Structure formats: C-alpha cells, structure tokens
Amino acid sequence: MTVHILSLRALLLLGLYHTGRRSLASAADLQDPPKKIAVVGAGIGGTAAAYYLRQEFGPLVKIDVFEPGSIGGRLATVKIGDHEYESGGAVIHPLNLHMKHFIEKLGLPPRKDLSSKMAIFDGKELVFEESNWFIINFFRMIWQYGFNFLRMQMWVESVLDKFMRIYQYQQHSYSFSSMERLLHAMGGDAFLTLMNQTLEEAMLAEGFSQVFLNNVVTPITRVNYGQSVRINGFVGVVSLAGADSGLWAVDGGNKRVCTGLLYHSKSELIPAKVTSVSFKVRPSKRGISNSFYEVNYVDESGSAHGLYDIVIIATPLHLGKSDITFSGFSPPIPSHYPGRYHQTVATLVHGVLNVSYLGTTEPASDFTVSDILTVDSKDCIINSLGSLDPVHIPDGYKRPPASEAKVWKVFSPQPLSQQQLQNMFLSHDSVSETPWLAYPSYRPPQRKSPPFILHNRLYYINAVEWAASAMEMSSISARNMALLAHHRWYQQEGKIDQEDLHMRLRGEL
Ligand SMILES: Cc1cc2nc3c(=O)[nH]c(=O)nc-3n(C[C@H](O)[C@H](O)[C@H](O)COP(=O)(O)OP(=O)(O)OC[C@H]3O[C@@H](n4cnc5c(N)ncnc54)[C@H](O)[C@@H]3O)c2cc1C
Ligand SMILES: *[C@@H]1O[C@H](CO)[C@@H](O)[C@H](O)[C@H]1NC(C)=O
Ligand SMILES: *[C@@H]1O[C@H](CO)[C@@H](O)[C@H](O)[C@H]1NC(C)=O
C-alpha cells in the first residue's frame, strides 16, 4: 500500500472528503476494498447475500458463510421411500425475478408442472370443491361472491405492479437503509399503511365483503402463513399472490438454489454456529484506529473466532431461531427483537386418506383434489392438507387418487396426535414431522420493524420478514444488503435512500 493512498484514507476517515461530489467520487475510488466478510446463516437469504456480495465487491474479498445445520435452512426436503419431498418453503411465484435469475444462472430446471385441484374444508365437510372446468368455477364464484373475486385479482395485481419496481431499483444499484424506506420506494405511503393495517381492515376498506374474507381469503392466509386475515396487509397481499396460477418449484428441491449460490459465490462454508459478534477497535501506528467485528463460533472441535470488516446476519434474531450475543456495541444490539415466530408443524404422511374425514361421500378412487384449504373454525385442527408430489417428477408420473397410498402434507399449528392421524388416514406406514418456527406471528399495527443496519458495517437480512416472509423477500433483502454494504463502504451516498426513484428511472428505461 502506498503512502499516497494511506493519507487519502486518513482524509476520508476525518471526513474532509465532504468538499463536493467530484472529490467524493475520486476518493471513493481509492478506498481499499474490504478483506473479509462474514455471512451468518446459509438459507436462501445468506447464500443469496454471498452471491450478491461477490458481485458487488469483486473476486478478492474473502467471504465466509457460517451454518451449523443444513444448507437451505427453511428450504428443506424429507425422504420418504425412494423420493424427496419439500417440507418447508415450497412454491415460487412466476414474478419472483431473483429466484428465477438464480435458477437460470445456476442451470437448475424448474420442476415439471402438474395440474392441481383445490377444495375448502370447514372441519366437518368440504364447503367448496373446484371443478375440472374453469367456466364452472368461474360462474360458481360469481354466483357466491359477486365480483369480489375479480376485484381481488385486480387489487393484488396493482400492489404487485408497484412491488416489481424494486427490481429496477436494484438493477440500477439503488439500496435502502430501512424497511420503511424500501417499502416507501416501492409503493409510497400506501405500502406503509398496508404494514400498519390488518389484511382484513385493508380489504374491508377496499369494499370486499366479510363473507368473502372468511370463506375465500382466510383459507389462503391459513395455508400460506398459518394465520388469520389479521396478518398485516402487505404479507396478506403476498399471500394472495401465492394463490395465483403459474407457481413453480425447483427440480430436485428448492434448497438446491442455496447450495448452488454458495458454490457460485466462491465463499467458504464454515460448518459452525456463531455464538457472538463483538465490535473491536484496534489503534494503529498512524493514530487512526481500525475497527473489526470479531465473530465467535463453535463447531464439533471447539470454539474459534475470525475478524471481519463486514458482517451480514442472515437468520432471524428471535427466540428459538438463533441466540447470538452482540457485545461492544452502543447502543446495544439485542439477541432477540420483540415479536415471535409462528409455529407451523409440517407432517408428511405416506398412507391412505380417510376421505370420510373430509365429510365427502365421493368414492376415494374418484377423489382427485390435491389442495385442501381450511376456514377458521374450532372444528378445524389443521391449516391445510395437500397431496404432495416428489421434488423430482419422474417420467410418466401421474398423481394417484386418494384410494391409493401416497404422500400427504398436513400443516397444523400443533403436532398431530396418534388419534388424529388415525382418524385422518385409513392406514399409514410413514410419518415425518417437522415443527417449524416458520414465519413471524404477524400482529399489526407493526411497531418499529427491526433495523436493516445493526451497526456501521453490520447488516440484518431477516428484518424484511416482518413485512413478509418468503424466499423472494429474503433474496431481495440480500441484494439490498450487498448494495448497501458496498455503497456505505465506498461512501456512495447517492445510491442510498433516494426519493422518487420511480419517476427518475422512468426516463432511463
Ligand atoms: C412450512 C413453511 C412453508 C413455507 N412456504 C413458502 C412458500 O411456499 N414460498 C415461499 O416463498 N416461502 C415459503 N416459506 C418461507 C420461506 O421458507 C422463508 O421465508 C425463507 O426460506 C427464509 O430464508 P432465510 O435464509 O432468510 O432464513 P432461514 O432459511 O431460516 O436460514 C437461516 C439459517 O441460519 C442458520 N442459523 C441460525 N442461527 C445461526 C447461528 N448462530 N450461526 C450460524 N447460522 C445460524 C439456520 O440454521 C438457518 O439455516 C415457508 C416457510 C415454512 C417454514
Ligand atoms: C404505523 O404505526 C406506528 C405505531 O403505531 C407508527 O409509529 C407509524 O407512524 C405508523 N406508520 C404509518 C405509515 O401509519
Ligand atoms: C374416517 O373418518 C370418519 C369421520 O371423521 C370417522 O367417523 C371414521 O371413524 C374414520 N375412519 C377410520 C378408519 O378411522
């Protein structure tokens, strides 16, 4: 390193660069790149962060990704017989552009598409069953709910249109320092209001009927988030979009995206659990102090630590999700933020369904419903029941009817008892239960959301889950953090929290 650069760095640190845009840019060019970056967690958020950090900071920086469990986190599969099945995050929306970009970049094909058929269960009987004929469904819906259905699609689409702006901003390297800034840049005050209202309040205000909310919207929020229409309006819309057509998954399992991104980013995987992150200041010879983050971790062989210039937290900082101590920070950073994660138990059963449990008199051999949603009723112990296809669809595969033994996925807030399983299935030979702390327990109005920036160069991806939890949300947040970390490192303030981007970028298209 030359003396020339060192003295410029000194100027930078003293803040004397604030003399104008031009000198700022040239000073920024001379800022040394970071040497080491730590990412804590190898779910889709952490691995996408590694990918985007590599893109932003170039080939020289060393990126370490810490993960004590399996790569993929909440994207996980379970083996039953000869096949693997998704037990966590399962479906991806056609407009989830980052997820789409990842599989294209990594050369992963989407899973083969199979048709589906939906029904709604009230704990006693099926109150709605989709017909094989689109036109019949269409008229039945119009008959029951008037134009609520069409209007809902338009409403969701209008929110989605604004949501899509984030891709353009990120394409142009813009980043946001908080969730409020990010949401405001996408959808203005209307998006912030969605965060402060329940989906129910938002939809009633839009003129949707309570009956429609109870019978159609609630089943959708229950299957996607295990919760009622009292979740916030933003995650509510994300949930409704999750009922669109064209949903897809990754052939071989969604978690393959995570292993692929990790490999592609040329990061090092450290199979260890991070126990604490400490802020350390080291005085150096020239009187300029250097600061680092000391990441302490434990693995089978004991404990160790590493020093990093930038740290990205890619796991929820909530009770039961992680337990990381932050020391040396002022103001202090808590191990756990307020609010809790909601439990959804995924039970995968290989067996023969008791179709009478659903109150239907159809012969099981004719029962071809694949997705059974539920209304909010005390009779309903489950959130949903679905016929599950393997992560890789073999050639000539045909989904068996309910009369044959096959794999079903049950989502419920509590584990199912032996008695309940015996009631639901005439016979079963395999049960695999995963009790997920799946997504936030949404209780709007949202108090202050957790920060994106925990400290100078310490960032928090999963804060975004309090707006909505989904693979794409973690991916968007990961890219935002990589951009934010880059722009803050090189003092490119012009790329952070810009107002009216939507209008300004219009001309650049
Ligand atoms: C049952 C279920 C169904 C879902 N369905 C969908 C769906 O259909 N579509 C969709 O888009 N989303 C769905 N989601 C949500 C989606 O799975 C999550 O939003 C997403 O996977 C979160 O990814 P993440 O990387 O941010 O967090 P995680 O996947 O939770 O990754 C965090 C990682 O950090 C690790 N970690 C924790 N503590 C430490 C530590 N101290 N040191 C190092 N590492 C640590 C964990 O082991 C974990 O691997 C579903 C979730 C569940 C549970
Ligand atoms: C949302 O609610 C919080 C707490 O009630 C409040 O501080 C915040 O200003 C509200 N935001 C909007 C956009 O209404
Ligand atoms: C199937 O479900 C019905 C309705 O819940 C129940 O009466 C019956 O006992 C169940 N069958 C078995 C074999 O458990």
XYZ file of C-alpha atoms and ligand atoms in Angstrom:
590
model
C 0.000 0.000 0.000
C 1.424 3.357 -0.935
C 1.708 6.306 1.406
C -0.371 8.275 -1.016
C -3.375 6.015 -0.537
C -2.904 5.911 3.180
C -3.058 9.649 3.509
C -6.139 9.784 1.365
C -7.718 7.206 3.600
C -6.850 9.386 6.562
C -8.643 12.284 4.889
C -11.596 10.058 4.243
C -11.743 8.978 7.850
C -11.535 12.548 9.067
C -14.469 13.395 6.925
C -12.580 16.014 4.914
C -13.756 14.494 1.673
C -17.044 16.281 2.056
C -15.961 19.022 -0.280
C -18.052 18.151 -3.267
C -19.376 15.338 -5.342
C -16.412 15.059 -7.667
C -13.775 14.723 -4.983
C -16.042 12.291 -3.210
C -16.126 10.018 -6.211
C -12.377 10.031 -6.719
C -11.702 9.487 -3.038
C -14.134 6.592 -3.072
C -12.255 5.012 -5.947
C -9.180 4.856 -3.751
C -10.845 3.292 -0.740
C -9.371 -0.159 -0.132
C -11.815 -2.974 -0.635
C -12.859 -4.966 2.420
C -10.730 -8.059 3.046
C -13.158 -10.341 4.823
C -16.919 -10.563 5.028
C -18.915 -12.942 7.253
C -22.424 -14.159 6.467
C -24.271 -15.823 9.352
C -26.719 -18.460 8.057
C -26.923 -20.411 4.790
C -30.605 -20.287 3.977
C -31.720 -18.541 0.793
C -31.033 -15.160 2.459
C -27.431 -15.943 3.425
C -26.485 -17.724 0.218
C -28.078 -15.021 -1.948
C -26.135 -12.467 0.117
C -22.884 -14.338 -0.601
C -23.742 -14.301 -4.306
C -24.513 -10.576 -4.420
C -21.596 -9.642 -2.156
C -19.261 -11.369 -4.604
C -20.922 -9.426 -7.423
C -20.510 -6.097 -5.609
C -17.077 -6.475 -4.017
C -15.248 -8.489 -6.668
C -13.119 -11.615 -6.666
C -10.568 -10.692 -3.980
C -12.663 -10.351 -0.852
C -12.859 -13.491 1.294
C -16.454 -14.427 2.117
C -17.143 -16.901 4.935
C -20.636 -18.323 5.384
C -21.443 -19.834 8.803
C -24.050 -22.578 9.040
C -24.334 -25.239 11.768
C -27.324 -27.016 10.161
C -28.146 -27.962 6.601
C -27.651 -25.558 3.741
C -31.071 -24.218 2.815
C -32.459 -23.513 6.295
C -36.217 -23.347 5.881
C -35.867 -24.811 2.394
C -35.574 -28.485 3.211
C -36.620 -31.893 1.943
C -37.613 -35.117 3.637
C -37.037 -38.563 2.160
C -39.986 -40.929 2.055
C -39.471 -44.224 0.253
C -37.392 -43.522 -2.836
C -38.321 -39.863 -3.198
C -37.638 -36.493 -1.616
C -40.428 -34.049 -0.713
C -40.409 -30.362 0.240
C -41.126 -29.920 3.954
C -40.534 -26.148 4.153
C -40.752 -23.339 1.569
C -42.396 -24.961 -1.426
C -43.761 -22.675 -4.117
C -42.371 -19.689 -6.011
C -44.388 -17.002 -7.778
C -43.823 -16.525 -11.523
C -42.866 -12.877 -10.887
C -40.206 -13.720 -8.274
C -37.445 -12.463 -10.541
C -34.470 -13.099 -8.256
C -35.401 -16.752 -7.741
C -35.877 -17.022 -11.488
C -32.495 -15.395 -12.123
C -30.801 -17.807 -9.694
C -32.031 -20.978 -11.381
C -31.102 -19.596 -14.803
C -27.641 -18.624 -13.599
C -27.139 -21.956 -11.849
C -28.594 -24.048 -14.673
C -31.293 -25.614 -12.488
C -34.502 -26.577 -14.279
C -37.916 -25.835 -12.793
C -39.876 -28.831 -11.599
C -42.310 -30.365 -14.071
C -45.743 -28.830 -13.702
C -48.739 -30.886 -12.571
C -52.307 -29.690 -12.542
C -53.925 -29.091 -9.181
C -57.429 -29.025 -7.809
C -58.491 -27.155 -4.721
C -61.191 -27.629 -2.093
C -62.106 -25.858 1.136
C -62.808 -27.774 4.359
C -64.611 -26.365 7.404
C -63.669 -29.126 9.833
C -66.767 -31.149 9.009
C -67.226 -31.084 5.267
C -65.975 -29.613 2.018
C -67.694 -26.265 1.571
C -66.187 -25.738 -1.863
C -64.700 -28.071 -4.411
C -63.076 -26.881 -7.585
C -64.449 -28.370 -10.739
C -62.272 -29.554 -13.595
C -63.996 -26.945 -15.685
C -62.726 -23.399 -15.417
C -66.020 -21.956 -16.595
C -67.974 -23.746 -13.870
C -65.601 -22.458 -11.179
C -65.880 -19.009 -12.631
C -69.675 -18.889 -12.525
C -69.843 -20.561 -9.139
C -67.577 -17.864 -7.723
C -69.533 -15.067 -9.339
C -72.719 -16.648 -8.008
C -71.394 -16.844 -4.462
C -69.197 -13.797 -4.142
C -70.207 -11.443 -6.910
C -67.264 -9.606 -8.338
C -65.162 -9.888 -5.156
C -63.036 -12.477 -6.902
C -62.178 -10.454 -9.972
C -61.653 -7.328 -7.900
C -59.286 -9.196 -5.611
C -57.179 -10.217 -8.571
C -57.036 -6.637 -9.764
C -56.195 -5.352 -6.302
C -53.365 -7.876 -5.841
C -52.073 -7.076 -9.314
C -51.972 -3.351 -8.596
C -49.884 -3.965 -5.471
C -47.667 -6.395 -7.369
C -47.071 -3.781 -10.081
C -45.576 -1.437 -7.509
C -43.699 -4.256 -5.814
C -41.954 -5.007 -9.131
C -40.282 -1.580 -9.037
C -37.705 -2.952 -6.595
C -36.134 -4.963 -9.412
C -35.485 -1.868 -11.456
C -34.031 -0.015 -8.474
C -31.715 -2.893 -7.683
C -30.751 -3.232 -11.334
C -29.586 0.364 -11.075
C -27.753 -0.422 -7.800
C -30.035 1.589 -5.525
C -30.309 0.456 -1.924
C -32.359 1.300 1.156
C -31.314 1.680 4.760
C -34.556 0.541 6.391
C -37.680 -1.426 5.671
C -39.762 1.743 5.773
C -37.537 3.328 3.097
C -37.662 0.218 0.961
C -41.443 -0.115 1.168
C -41.946 3.582 0.569
C -39.754 3.491 -2.534
C -41.901 0.691 -3.951
C -45.406 1.782 -3.075
C -45.300 5.132 -1.288
C -47.452 5.791 1.773
C -49.958 3.180 0.624
C -47.407 0.417 1.308
C -46.625 1.779 4.764
C -50.321 1.872 5.521
C -50.637 -1.767 4.413
C -47.995 -2.617 7.021
C -49.994 -0.869 9.737
C -53.329 -2.465 8.918
C -54.599 -5.989 9.032
C -55.410 -7.604 5.706
C -58.992 -7.689 6.914
C -59.064 -3.923 7.537
C -57.382 -3.200 4.230
C -59.808 -5.376 2.259
C -62.932 -4.194 4.046
C -61.792 -0.638 3.304
C -61.479 -1.648 -0.357
C -65.081 -2.847 -0.275
C -64.641 -6.616 -0.096
C -67.316 -8.484 1.842
C -66.786 -10.152 5.215
C -68.197 -13.427 3.856
C -65.637 -13.384 1.066
C -62.889 -12.690 3.622
C -63.989 -15.609 5.824
C -64.620 -18.143 3.085
C -62.001 -17.343 0.468
C -59.257 -15.094 1.851
C -58.846 -16.773 5.262
C -58.179 -20.229 3.750
C -55.385 -18.667 1.680
C -53.689 -16.902 4.612
C -54.047 -20.100 6.655
C -52.325 -22.306 4.116
C -49.544 -19.797 3.409
C -48.879 -18.293 6.838
C -50.843 -20.465 9.293
C -52.634 -17.323 10.446
C -55.900 -15.473 10.007
C -56.737 -12.368 7.976
C -55.417 -10.337 10.931
C -51.903 -10.550 9.475
C -50.594 -7.267 8.048
C -51.940 -6.137 4.701
C -48.596 -6.403 2.959
C -47.905 -10.033 3.813
C -51.601 -10.555 3.120
C -51.183 -9.460 -0.472
C -48.051 -11.601 -0.802
C -50.162 -14.483 0.462
C -52.949 -13.817 -2.033
C -50.401 -13.615 -4.843
C -49.345 -17.082 -3.654
C -52.734 -18.302 -4.823
C -52.050 -17.148 -8.400
C -51.536 -19.591 -11.194
C -48.123 -20.391 -12.604
C -46.458 -21.152 -9.259
C -43.298 -23.179 -9.636
C -40.590 -25.006 -7.707
C -37.030 -26.120 -8.383
C -36.495 -29.570 -9.848
C -34.775 -31.691 -7.215
C -35.701 -29.350 -4.356
C -35.672 -25.600 -3.732
C -32.671 -25.874 -1.416
C -30.517 -26.640 -4.456
C -30.588 -22.907 -5.151
C -28.790 -22.329 -1.833
C -26.016 -24.875 -2.441
C -25.682 -23.510 -5.974
C -25.373 -19.885 -4.865
C -22.851 -20.812 -2.203
C -20.684 -22.613 -4.739
C -21.078 -19.928 -7.377
C -20.106 -17.165 -4.922
C -16.803 -18.938 -4.159
C -17.420 -18.422 -0.461
C -16.101 -20.695 2.199
C -18.688 -22.619 4.180
C -17.783 -22.809 7.874
C -19.990 -25.509 9.415
C -20.255 -23.799 12.786
C -22.694 -21.896 14.936
C -21.979 -18.241 15.580
C -22.247 -17.518 19.294
C -21.313 -13.844 19.406
C -20.270 -10.840 17.376
C -18.085 -8.262 19.134
C -17.041 -4.837 17.979
C -13.285 -4.370 18.346
C -11.281 -1.196 17.896
C -7.524 -1.517 17.368
C -5.356 1.590 17.464
C -2.843 1.548 14.612
C 0.553 3.245 14.206
C -0.639 6.353 12.475
C -3.103 7.180 15.158
C -6.016 6.053 13.016
C -7.895 3.278 14.706
C -9.082 0.249 12.797
C -12.295 -1.421 13.748
C -13.381 -5.000 13.132
C -16.079 -7.413 14.010
C -14.917 -10.451 15.887
C -17.160 -13.389 15.024
C -17.015 -16.162 17.638
C -18.242 -19.586 16.689
C -18.403 -23.175 17.885
C -18.244 -26.406 15.947
C -17.573 -30.014 16.879
C -13.893 -29.362 17.508
C -14.446 -26.433 19.860
C -14.636 -22.677 19.620
C -12.774 -20.226 17.408
C -13.097 -16.718 16.073
C -12.377 -14.639 12.992
C -12.073 -10.901 12.302
C -14.257 -9.340 9.631
C -14.722 -5.939 8.018
C -18.407 -6.531 7.252
C -20.906 -8.945 8.827
C -24.296 -9.918 7.407
C -26.787 -11.598 9.747
C -28.988 -13.930 7.673
C -31.043 -15.639 10.354
C -33.956 -14.279 12.367
C -32.869 -12.654 15.647
C -35.777 -14.119 17.549
C -36.348 -16.542 20.380
C -35.974 -20.123 19.189
C -34.451 -19.077 15.827
C -30.939 -18.052 16.892
C -29.081 -16.998 20.001
C -26.274 -14.613 19.132
C -24.754 -12.227 21.679
C -23.655 -8.812 20.428
C -21.033 -7.138 22.570
C -19.178 -3.853 22.481
C -21.997 -2.007 20.715
C -23.501 1.273 21.761
C -26.452 1.443 21.680
C -26.623 -2.278 22.500
C -27.929 -4.794 19.940
C -30.329 -7.353 21.417
C -30.018 -11.106 20.767
C -33.756 -11.165 20.230
C -36.046 -8.491 18.841
C -39.644 -8.158 20.046
C -42.254 -10.376 18.422
C -42.211 -14.127 17.991
C -42.161 -16.690 15.229
C -45.290 -18.677 14.483
C -45.213 -22.450 14.703
C -46.377 -24.480 11.734
C -45.913 -28.212 12.003
C -45.397 -29.915 8.644
C -46.411 -33.571 8.888
C -45.676 -35.710 5.850
C -47.644 -38.928 5.889
C -47.417 -41.845 3.486
C -50.763 -43.568 3.675
C -54.354 -43.880 2.505
C -56.516 -40.872 3.292
C -59.832 -41.360 5.061
C -61.934 -39.300 2.653
C -64.879 -39.525 5.076
C -62.795 -37.351 7.395
C -63.413 -34.582 4.855
C -67.132 -35.318 5.027
C -67.248 -36.232 1.372
C -69.254 -39.140 0.020
C -67.278 -39.311 -3.198
C -65.582 -42.678 -3.672
C -61.878 -42.329 -2.842
C -60.944 -43.593 -6.288
C -62.650 -40.505 -7.800
C -61.277 -38.046 -5.263
C -58.580 -36.107 -7.062
C -58.459 -32.884 -5.041
C -54.798 -32.009 -4.427
C -55.008 -28.958 -2.169
C -57.431 -28.787 0.722
C -57.576 -25.408 2.427
C -59.473 -24.680 5.629
C -61.626 -21.954 7.124
C -61.130 -20.528 10.598
C -63.304 -22.801 12.740
C -62.890 -24.511 16.086
C -63.598 -27.839 14.351
C -60.513 -27.421 12.223
C -57.330 -28.741 13.784
C -55.375 -28.402 10.552
C -54.404 -25.429 8.384
C -54.229 -27.411 5.184
C -53.894 -30.871 3.699
C -52.255 -31.471 0.360
C -51.361 -34.345 -1.892
C -47.608 -33.988 -2.253
C -45.593 -34.778 -5.358
C -41.871 -35.531 -5.166
C -39.324 -32.749 -5.777
C -38.386 -34.529 -8.988
C -41.287 -35.723 -11.092
C -40.289 -38.970 -12.816
C -41.278 -39.541 -16.448
C -44.779 -40.927 -16.749
C -45.665 -39.868 -13.193
C -49.354 -39.481 -12.521
C -50.680 -38.281 -9.208
C -52.526 -41.242 -7.657
C -56.154 -40.857 -6.497
C -56.993 -40.825 -2.793
C -57.767 -44.550 -2.798
C -54.063 -45.346 -3.138
C -51.343 -44.948 -0.551
C -49.408 -41.740 -1.298
C -47.717 -38.825 0.418
C -49.851 -36.139 2.052
C -48.634 -32.962 3.698
C -50.560 -31.617 6.677
C -49.888 -28.164 8.105
C -51.153 -27.630 11.639
C -50.365 -25.250 14.496
C -49.816 -28.190 16.893
C -48.332 -31.643 16.284
C -50.988 -34.202 15.344
C -51.784 -36.849 17.947
C -51.835 -40.564 17.111
C -55.603 -40.440 17.423
C -55.913 -37.551 14.970
C -53.655 -39.293 12.462
C -55.662 -42.482 12.753
C -58.831 -40.574 12.124
C -57.446 -38.832 9.045
C -55.804 -41.885 7.487
C -57.231 -45.369 6.998
C -53.666 -46.635 7.117
C -50.194 -45.148 7.066
C -46.704 -46.548 7.138
C -44.547 -43.468 7.482
C -44.876 -40.160 9.310
C -42.297 -37.379 9.306
C -42.941 -34.343 11.450
C -41.098 -31.009 11.170
C -42.141 -28.393 13.721
C -41.090 -25.159 12.020
C -40.874 -21.782 13.648
C -41.966 -20.844 10.201
C -42.557 -17.093 9.813
C -43.312 -14.140 12.062
C -46.506 -14.105 14.047
C -47.927 -11.008 12.389
C -49.696 -8.592 14.734
C -50.242 -5.231 13.082
C -50.020 -2.346 13.593
C -46.345 -3.009 13.220
C -44.295 -1.457 15.991
C -40.983 -0.318 14.584
C -39.599 -3.015 12.298
C -36.152 -4.370 13.184
C -33.345 -2.358 11.547
C -31.524 -3.303 8.347
C -28.368 -1.692 9.740
C -27.489 -3.029 13.193
C -24.201 -1.119 13.313
C -21.845 0.631 10.845
C -20.985 -2.445 8.775
C -23.271 -4.989 10.403
C -26.452 -5.758 8.448
C -29.604 -7.781 9.123
C -31.355 -9.511 6.202
C -34.276 -11.104 8.049
C -35.706 -7.820 9.276
C -37.591 -7.950 5.966
C -39.653 -10.929 7.155
C -41.757 -8.562 9.264
C -43.096 -7.116 6.027
C -43.488 -10.600 4.528
C -41.615 -13.884 4.789
C -40.884 -15.638 1.506
C -37.872 -16.879 -0.434
C -38.058 -13.880 -2.736
C -38.272 -11.422 0.165
C -35.052 -12.822 1.668
C -33.446 -12.627 -1.789
C -34.498 -9.004 -2.301
C -33.230 -8.161 1.169
C -29.949 -9.998 0.494
C -29.339 -7.963 -2.645
C -30.275 -4.781 -0.834
C -27.768 -5.531 1.938
C -24.968 -6.306 -0.539
C -25.626 -2.994 -2.320
C -25.983 -1.094 0.942
C -22.772 -2.616 2.340
C -20.962 -1.676 -0.864
C -22.232 1.904 -1.063
C -21.585 2.571 2.614
C -18.084 1.116 2.355
C -17.248 3.357 -0.602
C -19.310 6.351 0.612
C -21.599 6.340 -2.406
C -24.412 8.147 -0.627
C -26.147 8.885 -3.912
C -27.136 5.225 -4.191
C -28.821 5.042 -0.780
C -32.386 6.049 0.137
C -33.089 8.104 -2.964
C -36.589 9.566 -3.206
C -38.816 9.430 -6.264
C -36.713 6.758 -7.955
C -39.765 5.531 -9.721
C -40.183 8.830 -11.543
C -36.471 9.369 -12.072
C -35.817 5.950 -13.572
C -38.766 6.184 -15.904
C -36.694 8.101 -18.428
C -33.836 5.634 -18.203
C -35.783 2.653 -19.450
C -43.552 -24.673 6.305
C -43.112 -23.465 5.530
C -43.677 -23.177 4.288
C -43.253 -22.082 3.547
N -43.757 -21.893 2.293
C -43.185 -20.961 1.494
C -43.512 -20.903 0.116
O -44.291 -21.720 -0.388
N -42.928 -19.937 -0.643
C -42.021 -19.050 -0.111
O -41.508 -18.203 -0.843
N -41.692 -19.096 1.191
C -42.232 -20.041 1.999
N -41.861 -20.118 3.301
C -40.958 -19.095 3.853
C -39.530 -19.315 3.396
O -39.180 -20.663 3.566
C -38.601 -18.428 4.203
O -39.037 -17.090 4.126
C -37.171 -18.458 3.677
O -36.764 -19.782 3.405
C -36.264 -17.805 4.705
O -34.909 -17.936 4.286
P -33.746 -17.295 5.141
O -32.467 -17.694 4.500
O -33.994 -15.849 5.285
O -33.856 -17.941 6.599
P -33.562 -19.463 7.012
O -33.909 -20.372 5.906
O -34.222 -19.674 8.325
O -31.983 -19.519 7.183
C -31.334 -19.114 8.349
C -30.159 -20.046 8.580
O -29.356 -19.528 9.647
C -28.868 -20.604 10.393
N -28.501 -20.122 11.725
C -29.292 -19.882 12.788
N -28.556 -19.468 13.841
C -27.267 -19.463 13.433
C -26.037 -19.145 14.089
N -25.998 -18.753 15.360
N -24.888 -19.243 13.384
C -24.920 -19.633 12.070
N -26.064 -19.939 11.414
C -27.221 -19.862 12.092
C -30.029 -21.590 10.417
O -29.543 -22.908 10.688
C -30.589 -21.450 9.021
O -30.060 -22.399 8.126
C -42.273 -21.214 4.074
C -41.701 -21.490 5.312
C -42.099 -22.606 6.033
C -41.429 -22.909 7.334
C -47.569 2.772 11.926
O -47.782 2.598 13.302
C -46.715 3.028 14.129
C -47.032 2.653 15.554
O -48.414 2.715 15.810
C -46.461 4.498 13.913
O -45.365 4.923 14.686
C -46.197 4.758 12.453
O -46.063 6.133 12.215
C -47.328 4.223 11.601
N -46.986 4.404 10.205
C -47.888 4.762 9.280
C -47.377 4.931 7.909
O -49.050 4.922 9.517
C -62.897 -41.750 8.972
O -63.447 -40.502 9.315
C -64.752 -40.564 9.833
C -65.226 -39.114 10.023
O -64.323 -38.396 10.829
C -64.755 -41.338 11.139
O -66.068 -41.436 11.638
C -64.189 -42.732 10.877
O -64.061 -43.421 12.106
C -62.821 -42.614 10.223
N -62.356 -43.924 9.843
C -61.355 -44.522 10.482
C -60.974 -45.864 9.983
O -60.755 -44.004 11.409
